[in-house]
């Protein structure tokens, strides 16, 4: 039997960010590029009626809402193993655009039970080597895992991984005190928590491969773009150009693959309307 496969995205709004709207934009970009893709959204927030058809499943947050009092809204992410309806799942952050067909990723991912991206690129396709945002990883010798894009099967290794992740999420101050005493984060980080679990389980070589630059995404954090004088917002440095077919240029550089745009005001009525027209929403 062919395994079921799909994209899974967790979207919980806070006081300042509309993660559901970002997820709807992500879903439109997937439908525009990747034929027959299945997408599930995990949320307790309202999805506008016109966007509901983008998702094969709207799945409420399981059990209690662990992020009810949190502004960061990462506390429910350990539940993705249990919430995903698929045999094989690609998890994406909401603030992502998919700009090419990504069905080819399934063949790569199928070699693993769990896989995290560990290399990311600038918008000019340069490998990111700066640890500006990741000094806690460098200082504490953590594996360089990015949870913006990862994959899992419904098998024993991921099940154990997410069970440990539950423990770290619920007791993050204790675990961070033991595993990341240097550059101790002020808030829990899902990337850091995943890296701690990988270290506890001793499974780093099974779940990522830092020697390959694949699968990858463009990471638009401004301080890692190799600019001599980076601004606090990347959109203050480079222009965004999107045509009616939703091809995206940043400056003079045409983007393809997976774009992690990171800044909430990237999502404008203009880009939403262009994608709505393209995918007939």
PDB file of N, CA and C in Angstrom, residues 1-8 78-91 105-116 149-163 201 206-207:
ATOM      1  N   UNK A   1       0.837  -1.189   0.000  1.00  0.00           N
ATOM      2  CA  UNK A   1       0.000   0.000   0.000  1.00  0.00           C
ATOM      3  C   UNK A   1       0.884   1.256   0.000  1.00  0.00           C
ATOM      4  N   UNK A   2       0.555   2.213  -0.843  1.00  0.00           N
ATOM      5  CA  UNK A   2       1.307   3.464  -0.902  1.00  0.00           C
ATOM      6  C   UNK A   2       1.072   4.277   0.368  1.00  0.00           C
ATOM      7  N   UNK A   3       2.142   4.710   1.029  1.00  0.00           N
ATOM      8  CA  UNK A   3       1.945   5.487   2.257  1.00  0.00           C
ATOM      9  C   UNK A   3       1.302   6.838   1.960  1.00  0.00           C
ATOM     10  N   UNK A   4       0.478   7.295   2.897  1.00  0.00           N
ATOM     11  CA  UNK A   4      -0.078   8.640   2.761  1.00  0.00           C
ATOM     12  C   UNK A   4       1.004   9.658   3.113  1.00  0.00           C
ATOM     13  N   UNK A   5       1.018  10.751   2.351  1.00  0.00           N
ATOM     14  CA  UNK A   5       2.044  11.770   2.511  1.00  0.00           C
ATOM     15  C   UNK A   5       1.405  13.143   2.485  1.00  0.00           C
ATOM     16  N   UNK A   6       1.919  14.061   3.312  1.00  0.00           N
ATOM     17  CA  UNK A   6       1.365  15.401   3.292  1.00  0.00           C
ATOM     18  C   UNK A   6       2.183  16.397   4.083  1.00  0.00           C
ATOM     19  N   UNK A   7       1.824  17.655   3.883  1.00  0.00           N
ATOM     20  CA  UNK A   7       2.425  18.779   4.591  1.00  0.00           C
ATOM     21  C   UNK A   7       1.594  19.069   5.832  1.00  0.00           C
ATOM     22  N   UNK A   8       2.275  19.365   6.932  1.00  0.00           N
ATOM     23  CA  UNK A   8       1.605  19.658   8.201  1.00  0.00           C
ATOM     24  C   UNK A   8       2.133  20.977   8.722  1.00  0.00           C
ATOM     25  N   UNK A  78       5.311  19.702  19.911  1.00  0.00           N
ATOM     26  CA  UNK A  78       5.722  18.330  20.158  1.00  0.00           C
ATOM     27  C   UNK A  78       4.607  17.341  19.804  1.00  0.00           C
ATOM     28  N   UNK A  79       3.398  17.832  19.612  1.00  0.00           N
ATOM     29  CA  UNK A  79       2.248  16.970  19.344  1.00  0.00           C
ATOM     30  C   UNK A  79       2.097  16.591  17.879  1.00  0.00           C
ATOM     31  N   UNK A  80       2.962  17.092  17.010  1.00  0.00           N
ATOM     32  CA  UNK A  80       2.743  16.892  15.576  1.00  0.00           C
ATOM     33  C   UNK A  80       2.734  15.411  15.196  1.00  0.00           C
ATOM     34  N   UNK A  81       3.534  14.602  15.876  1.00  0.00           N
ATOM     35  CA  UNK A  81       3.555  13.168  15.566  1.00  0.00           C
ATOM     36  C   UNK A  81       2.164  12.574  15.755  1.00  0.00           C
ATOM     37  N   UNK A  82       1.503  12.953  16.811  1.00  0.00           N
ATOM     38  CA  UNK A  82       0.181  12.408  17.128  1.00  0.00           C
ATOM     39  C   UNK A  82      -0.915  13.059  16.290  1.00  0.00           C
ATOM     40  N   UNK A  83      -0.737  14.317  15.915  1.00  0.00           N
ATOM     41  CA  UNK A  83      -1.780  15.049  15.220  1.00  0.00           C
ATOM     42  C   UNK A  83      -1.777  14.815  13.715  1.00  0.00           C
ATOM     43  N   UNK A  84      -0.620  14.528  13.134  1.00  0.00           N
ATOM     44  CA  UNK A  84      -0.553  14.378  11.689  1.00  0.00           C
ATOM     45  C   UNK A  84      -1.360  13.162  11.229  1.00  0.00           C
ATOM     46  N   UNK A  85      -2.158  13.304  10.174  1.00  0.00           N
ATOM     47  CA  UNK A  85      -2.932  12.169   9.660  1.00  0.00           C
ATOM     48  C   UNK A  85      -2.161  11.322   8.657  1.00  0.00           C
ATOM     49  N   UNK A  86      -0.895  11.678   8.401  1.00  0.00           N
ATOM     50  CA  UNK A  86      -0.149  11.039   7.321  1.00  0.00           C
ATOM     51  C   UNK A  86       0.842   9.998   7.847  1.00  0.00           C
ATOM     52  N   UNK A  87       1.159   9.017   6.975  1.00  0.00           N
ATOM     53  CA  UNK A  87       2.232   8.070   7.293  1.00  0.00           C
ATOM     54  C   UNK A  87       3.595   8.755   7.218  1.00  0.00           C
ATOM     55  N   UNK A  88       3.727   9.682   6.276  1.00  0.00           N
ATOM     56  CA  UNK A  88       4.950  10.452   6.119  1.00  0.00           C
ATOM     57  C   UNK A  88       4.572  11.934   6.074  1.00  0.00           C
ATOM     58  N   UNK A  89       5.249  12.720   6.882  1.00  0.00           N
ATOM     59  CA  UNK A  89       4.860  14.118   7.077  1.00  0.00           C
ATOM     60  C   UNK A  89       6.054  15.041   6.884  1.00  0.00           C
ATOM     61  N   UNK A  90       5.860  16.099   6.103  1.00  0.00           N
ATOM     62  CA  UNK A  90       6.795  17.221   6.078  1.00  0.00           C
ATOM     63  C   UNK A  90       6.164  18.349   6.881  1.00  0.00           C
ATOM     64  N   UNK A  91       6.876  18.821   7.897  1.00  0.00           N
ATOM     65  CA  UNK A  91       6.412  19.923   8.736  1.00  0.00           C
ATOM     66  C   UNK A  91       7.100  21.204   8.268  1.00  0.00           C
ATOM     67  N   UNK A 105      11.108  15.819  -3.019  1.00  0.00           N
ATOM     68  CA  UNK A 105      11.674  15.654  -1.670  1.00  0.00           C
ATOM     69  C   UNK A 105      11.294  14.321  -1.039  1.00  0.00           C
ATOM     70  N   UNK A 106      10.133  13.780  -1.413  1.00  0.00           N
ATOM     71  CA  UNK A 106       9.688  12.536  -0.772  1.00  0.00           C
ATOM     72  C   UNK A 106      10.688  11.403  -1.008  1.00  0.00           C
ATOM     73  N   UNK A 107      11.289  11.344  -2.198  1.00  0.00           N
ATOM     74  CA  UNK A 107      12.246  10.271  -2.477  1.00  0.00           C
ATOM     75  C   UNK A 107      13.455  10.370  -1.563  1.00  0.00           C
ATOM     76  N   UNK A 108      13.928  11.588  -1.326  1.00  0.00           N
ATOM     77  CA  UNK A 108      15.059  11.760  -0.407  1.00  0.00           C
ATOM     78  C   UNK A 108      14.655  11.415   1.014  1.00  0.00           C
ATOM     79  N   UNK A 109      13.566  12.001   1.463  1.00  0.00           N
ATOM     80  CA  UNK A 109      13.159  11.819   2.855  1.00  0.00           C
ATOM     81  C   UNK A 109      12.836  10.368   3.182  1.00  0.00           C
ATOM     82  N   UNK A 110      12.383   9.603   2.208  1.00  0.00           N
ATOM     83  CA  UNK A 110      11.965   8.225   2.479  1.00  0.00           C
ATOM     84  C   UNK A 110      13.102   7.348   2.963  1.00  0.00           C
ATOM     85  N   UNK A 111      14.349   7.825   2.820  1.00  0.00           N
ATOM     86  CA  UNK A 111      15.506   7.084   3.332  1.00  0.00           C
ATOM     87  C   UNK A 111      15.672   7.232   4.842  1.00  0.00           C
ATOM     88  N   UNK A 112      14.870   8.096   5.455  1.00  0.00           N
ATOM     89  CA  UNK A 112      15.000   8.407   6.872  1.00  0.00           C
ATOM     90  C   UNK A 112      13.665   8.195   7.590  1.00  0.00           C
ATOM     91  N   UNK A 113      13.751   7.997   8.894  1.00  0.00           N
ATOM     92  CA  UNK A 113      12.555   8.007   9.732  1.00  0.00           C
ATOM     93  C   UNK A 113      12.247   9.417  10.235  1.00  0.00           C
ATOM     94  N   UNK A 114      13.301  10.203  10.402  1.00  0.00           N
ATOM     95  CA  UNK A 114      13.189  11.576  10.896  1.00  0.00           C
ATOM     96  C   UNK A 114      14.364  12.345  10.319  1.00  0.00           C
ATOM     97  N   UNK A 115      14.084  13.543   9.755  1.00  0.00           N
ATOM     98  CA  UNK A 115      15.184  14.299   9.164  1.00  0.00           C
ATOM     99  C   UNK A 115      14.941  15.785   9.315  1.00  0.00           C
ATOM    100  N   UNK A 116      15.968  16.472   9.823  1.00  0.00           N
ATOM    101  CA  UNK A 116      15.961  17.923   9.976  1.00  0.00           C
ATOM    102  C   UNK A 116      16.964  18.550   9.014  1.00  0.00           C
ATOM    103  N   UNK A 149      11.791  23.266   8.582  1.00  0.00           N
ATOM    104  CA  UNK A 149      11.543  22.248   7.570  1.00  0.00           C
ATOM    105  C   UNK A 149      12.083  20.920   8.086  1.00  0.00           C
ATOM    106  N   UNK A 150      11.180  19.992   8.366  1.00  0.00           N
ATOM    107  CA  UNK A 150      11.632  18.662   8.769  1.00  0.00           C
ATOM    108  C   UNK A 150      10.589  17.610   8.398  1.00  0.00           C
ATOM    109  N   UNK A 151      10.972  16.348   8.539  1.00  0.00           N
ATOM    110  CA  UNK A 151      10.180  15.215   8.037  1.00  0.00           C
ATOM    111  C   UNK A 151      10.166  14.116   9.079  1.00  0.00           C
ATOM    112  N   UNK A 152       9.066  13.386   9.137  1.00  0.00           N
ATOM    113  CA  UNK A 152       9.050  12.180   9.968  1.00  0.00           C
ATOM    114  C   UNK A 152       8.076  11.156   9.421  1.00  0.00           C
ATOM    115  N   UNK A 153       8.389   9.902   9.727  1.00  0.00           N
ATOM    116  CA  UNK A 153       7.477   8.786   9.491  1.00  0.00           C
ATOM    117  C   UNK A 153       6.812   8.418  10.816  1.00  0.00           C
ATOM    118  N   UNK A 154       5.749   7.655  10.757  1.00  0.00           N
ATOM    119  CA  UNK A 154       5.093   7.137  11.960  1.00  0.00           C
ATOM    120  C   UNK A 154       5.791   5.831  12.364  1.00  0.00           C
ATOM    121  N   UNK A 155       7.018   5.971  12.858  1.00  0.00           N
ATOM    122  CA  UNK A 155       7.819   4.822  13.273  1.00  0.00           C
ATOM    123  C   UNK A 155       8.376   5.075  14.671  1.00  0.00           C
ATOM    124  N   UNK A 156       9.135   4.110  15.186  1.00  0.00           N
ATOM    125  CA  UNK A 156       9.540   4.144  16.596  1.00  0.00           C
ATOM    126  C   UNK A 156      10.484   5.294  16.929  1.00  0.00           C
ATOM    127  N   UNK A 157      11.462   5.563  16.048  1.00  0.00           N
ATOM    128  CA  UNK A 157      12.429   6.622  16.356  1.00  0.00           C
ATOM    129  C   UNK A 157      11.745   7.976  16.504  1.00  0.00           C
ATOM    130  N   UNK A 158      10.918   8.402  15.556  1.00  0.00           N
ATOM    131  CA  UNK A 158      10.234   9.689  15.758  1.00  0.00           C
ATOM    132  C   UNK A 158       9.305   9.691  16.967  1.00  0.00           C
ATOM    133  N   UNK A 159       8.650   8.580  17.227  1.00  0.00           N
ATOM    134  CA  UNK A 159       7.764   8.514  18.396  1.00  0.00           C
ATOM    135  C   UNK A 159       8.551   8.776  19.676  1.00  0.00           C
ATOM    136  N   UNK A 160       9.716   8.149  19.805  1.00  0.00           N
ATOM    137  CA  UNK A 160      10.550   8.369  20.980  1.00  0.00           C
ATOM    138  C   UNK A 160      11.055   9.805  21.012  1.00  0.00           C
ATOM    139  N   UNK A 161      11.446  10.324  19.845  1.00  0.00           N
ATOM    140  CA  UNK A 161      11.951  11.692  19.770  1.00  0.00           C
ATOM    141  C   UNK A 161      10.902  12.679  20.269  1.00  0.00           C
ATOM    142  N   UNK A 162       9.668  12.546  19.823  1.00  0.00           N
ATOM    143  CA  UNK A 162       8.631  13.503  20.214  1.00  0.00           C
ATOM    144  C   UNK A 162       8.166  13.297  21.650  1.00  0.00           C
ATOM    145  N   UNK A 163       8.359  12.118  22.178  1.00  0.00           N
ATOM    146  CA  UNK A 163       8.062  11.920  23.596  1.00  0.00           C
ATOM    147  C   UNK A 163       9.100  12.657  24.455  1.00  0.00           C
ATOM    148  N   UNK A 201      19.278  11.616  22.909  1.00  0.00           N
ATOM    149  CA  UNK A 201      19.060  10.310  22.288  1.00  0.00           C
ATOM    150  C   UNK A 201      20.294   9.795  21.549  1.00  0.00           C
ATOM    151  N   UNK A 206      21.538  10.039  12.644  1.00  0.00           N
ATOM    152  CA  UNK A 206      20.372   9.380  12.041  1.00  0.00           C
ATOM    153  C   UNK A 206      19.341  10.372  11.528  1.00  0.00           C
ATOM    154  N   UNK A 207      19.380  11.631  12.010  1.00  0.00           N
ATOM    155  CA  UNK A 207      18.278  12.549  11.709  1.00  0.00           C
ATOM    156  C   UNK A 207      18.698  13.800  10.954  1.00  0.00           C
TER     157      UNK A 207
END
